[in-house]
Short mmCIF file of C-alpha atoms in Angstrom, two decimals:
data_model
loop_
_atom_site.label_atom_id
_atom_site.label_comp_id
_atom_site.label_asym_id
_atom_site.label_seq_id
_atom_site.Cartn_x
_atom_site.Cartn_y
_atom_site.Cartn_z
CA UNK A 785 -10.77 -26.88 9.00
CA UNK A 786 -9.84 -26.20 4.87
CA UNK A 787 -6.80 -25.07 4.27
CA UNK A 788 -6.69 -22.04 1.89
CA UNK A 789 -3.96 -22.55 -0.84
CA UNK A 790 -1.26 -20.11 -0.97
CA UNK A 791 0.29 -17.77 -3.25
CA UNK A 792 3.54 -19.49 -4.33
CA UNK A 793 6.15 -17.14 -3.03
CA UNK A 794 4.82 -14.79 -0.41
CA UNK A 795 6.21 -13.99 3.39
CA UNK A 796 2.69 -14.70 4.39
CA UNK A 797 2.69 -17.82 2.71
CA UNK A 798 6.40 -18.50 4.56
CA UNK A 799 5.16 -17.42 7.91
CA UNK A 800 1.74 -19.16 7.87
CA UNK A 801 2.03 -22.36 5.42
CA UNK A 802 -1.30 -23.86 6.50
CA UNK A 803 -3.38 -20.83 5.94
CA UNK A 804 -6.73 -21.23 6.53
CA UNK A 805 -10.13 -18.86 6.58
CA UNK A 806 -9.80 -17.56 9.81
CA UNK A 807 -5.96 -17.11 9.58
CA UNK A 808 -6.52 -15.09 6.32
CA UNK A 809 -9.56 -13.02 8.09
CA UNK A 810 -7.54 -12.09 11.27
CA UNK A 811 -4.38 -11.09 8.58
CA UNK A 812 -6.90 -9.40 6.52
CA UNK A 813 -7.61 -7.69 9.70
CA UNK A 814 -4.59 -6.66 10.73
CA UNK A 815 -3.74 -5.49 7.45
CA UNK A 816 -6.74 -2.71 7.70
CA UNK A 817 -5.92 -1.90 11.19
CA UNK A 818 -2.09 -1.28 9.95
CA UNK A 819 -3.28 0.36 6.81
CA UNK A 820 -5.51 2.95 8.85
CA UNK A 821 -3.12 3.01 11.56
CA UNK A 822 -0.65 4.28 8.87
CA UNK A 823 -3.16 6.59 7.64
CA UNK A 824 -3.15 8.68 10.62
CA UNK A 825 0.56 9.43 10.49
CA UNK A 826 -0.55 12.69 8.46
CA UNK A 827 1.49 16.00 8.13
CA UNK A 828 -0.72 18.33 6.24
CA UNK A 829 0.62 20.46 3.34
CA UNK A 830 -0.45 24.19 3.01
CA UNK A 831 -1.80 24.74 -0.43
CA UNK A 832 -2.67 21.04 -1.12
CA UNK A 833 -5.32 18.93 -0.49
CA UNK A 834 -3.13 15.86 0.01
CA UNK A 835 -1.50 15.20 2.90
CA UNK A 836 1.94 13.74 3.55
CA UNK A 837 1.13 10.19 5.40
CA UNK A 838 2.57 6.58 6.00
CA UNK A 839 -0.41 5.22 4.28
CA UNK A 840 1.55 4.77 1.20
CA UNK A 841 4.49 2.21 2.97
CA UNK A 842 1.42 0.18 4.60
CA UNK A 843 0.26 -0.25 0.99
CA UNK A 844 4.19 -1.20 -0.27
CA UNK A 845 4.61 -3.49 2.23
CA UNK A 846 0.65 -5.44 2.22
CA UNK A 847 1.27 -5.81 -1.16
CA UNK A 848 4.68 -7.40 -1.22
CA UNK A 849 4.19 -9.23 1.76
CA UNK A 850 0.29 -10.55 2.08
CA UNK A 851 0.46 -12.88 -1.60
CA UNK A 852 -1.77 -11.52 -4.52
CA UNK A 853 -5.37 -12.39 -3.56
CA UNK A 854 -4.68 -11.23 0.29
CA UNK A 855 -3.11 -8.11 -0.71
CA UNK A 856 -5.59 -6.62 -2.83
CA UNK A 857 -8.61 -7.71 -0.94
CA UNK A 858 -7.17 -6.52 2.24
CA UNK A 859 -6.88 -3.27 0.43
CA UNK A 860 -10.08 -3.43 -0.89
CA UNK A 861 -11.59 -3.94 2.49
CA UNK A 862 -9.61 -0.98 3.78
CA UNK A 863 -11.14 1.12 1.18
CA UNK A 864 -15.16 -0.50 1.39
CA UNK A 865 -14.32 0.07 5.61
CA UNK A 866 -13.62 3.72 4.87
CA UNK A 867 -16.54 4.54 2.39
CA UNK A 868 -19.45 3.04 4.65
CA UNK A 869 -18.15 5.39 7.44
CA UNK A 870 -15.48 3.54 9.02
CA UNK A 871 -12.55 6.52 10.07
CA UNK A 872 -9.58 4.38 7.94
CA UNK A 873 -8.89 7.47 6.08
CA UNK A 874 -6.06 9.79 6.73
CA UNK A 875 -6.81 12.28 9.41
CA UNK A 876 -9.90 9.64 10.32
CA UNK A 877 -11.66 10.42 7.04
CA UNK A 878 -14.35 8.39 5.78
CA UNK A 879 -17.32 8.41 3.55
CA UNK A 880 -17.63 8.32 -0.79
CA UNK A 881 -16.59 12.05 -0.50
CA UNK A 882 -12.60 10.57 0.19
CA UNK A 883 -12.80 8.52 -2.60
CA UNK A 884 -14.24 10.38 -5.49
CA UNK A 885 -12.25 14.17 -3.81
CA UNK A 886 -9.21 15.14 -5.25
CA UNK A 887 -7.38 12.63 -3.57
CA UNK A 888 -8.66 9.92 -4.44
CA UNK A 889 -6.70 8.38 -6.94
CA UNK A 890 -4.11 8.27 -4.31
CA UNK A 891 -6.36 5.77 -2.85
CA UNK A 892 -6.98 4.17 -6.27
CA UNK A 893 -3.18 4.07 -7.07
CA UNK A 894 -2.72 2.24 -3.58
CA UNK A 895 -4.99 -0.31 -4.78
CA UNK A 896 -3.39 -0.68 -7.83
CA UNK A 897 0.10 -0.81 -6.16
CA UNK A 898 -0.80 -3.20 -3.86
CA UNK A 899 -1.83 -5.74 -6.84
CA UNK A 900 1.67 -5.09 -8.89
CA UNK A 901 3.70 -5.41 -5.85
CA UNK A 902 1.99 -9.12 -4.67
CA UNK A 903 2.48 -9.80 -8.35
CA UNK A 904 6.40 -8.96 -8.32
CA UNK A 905 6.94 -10.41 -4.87
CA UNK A 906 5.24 -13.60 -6.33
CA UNK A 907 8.46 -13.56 -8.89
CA UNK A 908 10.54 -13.26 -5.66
CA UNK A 909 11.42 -9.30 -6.25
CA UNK A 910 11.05 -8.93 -2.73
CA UNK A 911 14.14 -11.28 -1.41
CA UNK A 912 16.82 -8.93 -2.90
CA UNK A 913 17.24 -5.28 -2.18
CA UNK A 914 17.84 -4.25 -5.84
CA UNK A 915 14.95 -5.86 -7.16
CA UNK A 916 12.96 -4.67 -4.12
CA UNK A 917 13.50 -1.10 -4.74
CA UNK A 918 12.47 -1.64 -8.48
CA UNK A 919 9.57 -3.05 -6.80
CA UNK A 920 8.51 -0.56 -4.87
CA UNK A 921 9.52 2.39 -7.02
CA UNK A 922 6.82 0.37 -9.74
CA UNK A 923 4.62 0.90 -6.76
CA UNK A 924 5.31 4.64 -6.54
CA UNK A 925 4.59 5.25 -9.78
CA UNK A 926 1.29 3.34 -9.79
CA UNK A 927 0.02 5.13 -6.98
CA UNK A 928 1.20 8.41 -7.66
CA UNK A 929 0.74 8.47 -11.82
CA UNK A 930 -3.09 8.21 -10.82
CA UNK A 931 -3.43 10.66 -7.88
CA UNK A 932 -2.14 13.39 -10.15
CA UNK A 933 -4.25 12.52 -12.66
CA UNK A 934 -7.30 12.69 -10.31
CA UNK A 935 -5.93 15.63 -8.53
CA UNK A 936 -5.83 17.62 -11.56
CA UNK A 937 -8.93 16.43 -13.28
CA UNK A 938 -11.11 17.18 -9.81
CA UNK A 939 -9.23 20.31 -9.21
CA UNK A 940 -9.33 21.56 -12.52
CA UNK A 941 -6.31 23.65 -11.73
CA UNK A 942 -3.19 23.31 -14.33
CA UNK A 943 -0.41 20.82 -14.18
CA UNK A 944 2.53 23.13 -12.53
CA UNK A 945 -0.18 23.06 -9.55
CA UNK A 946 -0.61 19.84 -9.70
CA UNK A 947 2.86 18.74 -9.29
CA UNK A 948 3.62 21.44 -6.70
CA UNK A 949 0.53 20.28 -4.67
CA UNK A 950 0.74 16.54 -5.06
CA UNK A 951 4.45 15.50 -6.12
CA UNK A 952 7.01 17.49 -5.01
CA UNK A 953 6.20 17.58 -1.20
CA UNK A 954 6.30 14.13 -0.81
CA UNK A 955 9.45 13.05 -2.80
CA UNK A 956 11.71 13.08 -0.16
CA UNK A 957 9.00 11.45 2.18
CA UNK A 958 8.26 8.57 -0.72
CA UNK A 959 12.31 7.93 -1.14
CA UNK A 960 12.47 7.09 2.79
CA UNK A 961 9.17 5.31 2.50
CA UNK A 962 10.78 3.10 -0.81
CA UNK A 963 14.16 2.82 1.45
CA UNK A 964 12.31 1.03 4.56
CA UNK A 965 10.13 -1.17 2.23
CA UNK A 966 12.88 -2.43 0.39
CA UNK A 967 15.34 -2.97 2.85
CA UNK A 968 12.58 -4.70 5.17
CA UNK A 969 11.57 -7.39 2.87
CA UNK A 970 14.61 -8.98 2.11
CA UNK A 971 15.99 -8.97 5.82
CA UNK A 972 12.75 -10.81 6.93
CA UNK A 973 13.47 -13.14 3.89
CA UNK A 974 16.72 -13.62 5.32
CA UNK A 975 15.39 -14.63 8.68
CA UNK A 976 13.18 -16.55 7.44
CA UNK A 977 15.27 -18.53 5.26
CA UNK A 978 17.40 -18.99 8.00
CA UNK A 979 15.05 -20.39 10.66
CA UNK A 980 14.25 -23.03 7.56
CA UNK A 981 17.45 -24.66 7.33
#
């Protein structure tokens, strides 16, 4: 069976240090599964078209933990699942319509997020709370700087809008979501670590 090299620092590479194809599909997987899983976790917001969901810490925490290549093709797989049809989406949306509506770049930024964060957690930003929040508040940004932009450019409507309808809701919701991400990584570090020696 080949073995599949690893990214250099990654908890998937700690957990699973003779990775091979069907180790990577089934994580690859399981990534989607969480990632739609998350996706459902949806609180609706009167006025906007974006939901509040926990689609955004499934992202954080792929990204950081899955090594660059497995992060952002498991992402990418989420989104290619949820354009042919497949109900990934939040509030079991699918279809082209969820990708090019005014959320969208949400999805977009996720991507994007998910590719910075395996990046940072390659430079071991994920072992250490402090770095870790820098991490994933990098990963805010890129997923949120986007989904504005999209919001407002499919919308049309003016920029107070847009950051009533897709920032301000969810900046409470986002702080928790940063809190659990970067408090989670380095305590499974830590066990990890541990169970080495």
């Amino acid at each position: 069976m080949t073995t599949i090299p690893l990214a250099p620092h990654s908890l998937r590479a700690a957990l699973f240090p003779r990775s091979t194809l069907i180790t990577n599909s089934a994580l690859a997987a399981g990534g989607v599964a969480f990632l739609a899983l998350m996706a459902q976790i949806a609180l609706p917001i009167p006025g906007s078209p974006v939901p509040v969901t926990g689609q955004t810490l499934g992202a954080l925490l792929i990204g950081a933990s899955y090594g660059r290549a497995l992060g952002a093709s498991t992402f990418a797989l989420y989104i290619a699942l949820g354009v042919a049809g497949a109900p990934v989406f939040s509030q079991q949306g699918h279809g082209i319509a969820k990708l090019v509506g005014p959320t969208g770049g949400y999805l977009i930024g996720m991507f994007l997020a998910t590719v910075a964060l395996s990046f940072l957690a390659s430079k071991k930003w994920d072992k250490k709370i402090s770095t870790a929040v820098l991490a994933m508040l990098i990963g805010q940004l890129l997923i949120f700087i986007p989904g504005l932009i999209w919001l407002q450019q499919s919308t049309g409507k003016d920029w107070a809008w847009t950051i009533n309808a897709g920032l301000t809701p969810f900046i409470i919701g986002e702080i928790i979501k940063l809190a659990i991400a970067a408090s989670t990584l380095p305590m499974l570090w830590r066990v990890v670590d541990k169970r080495r020696k």
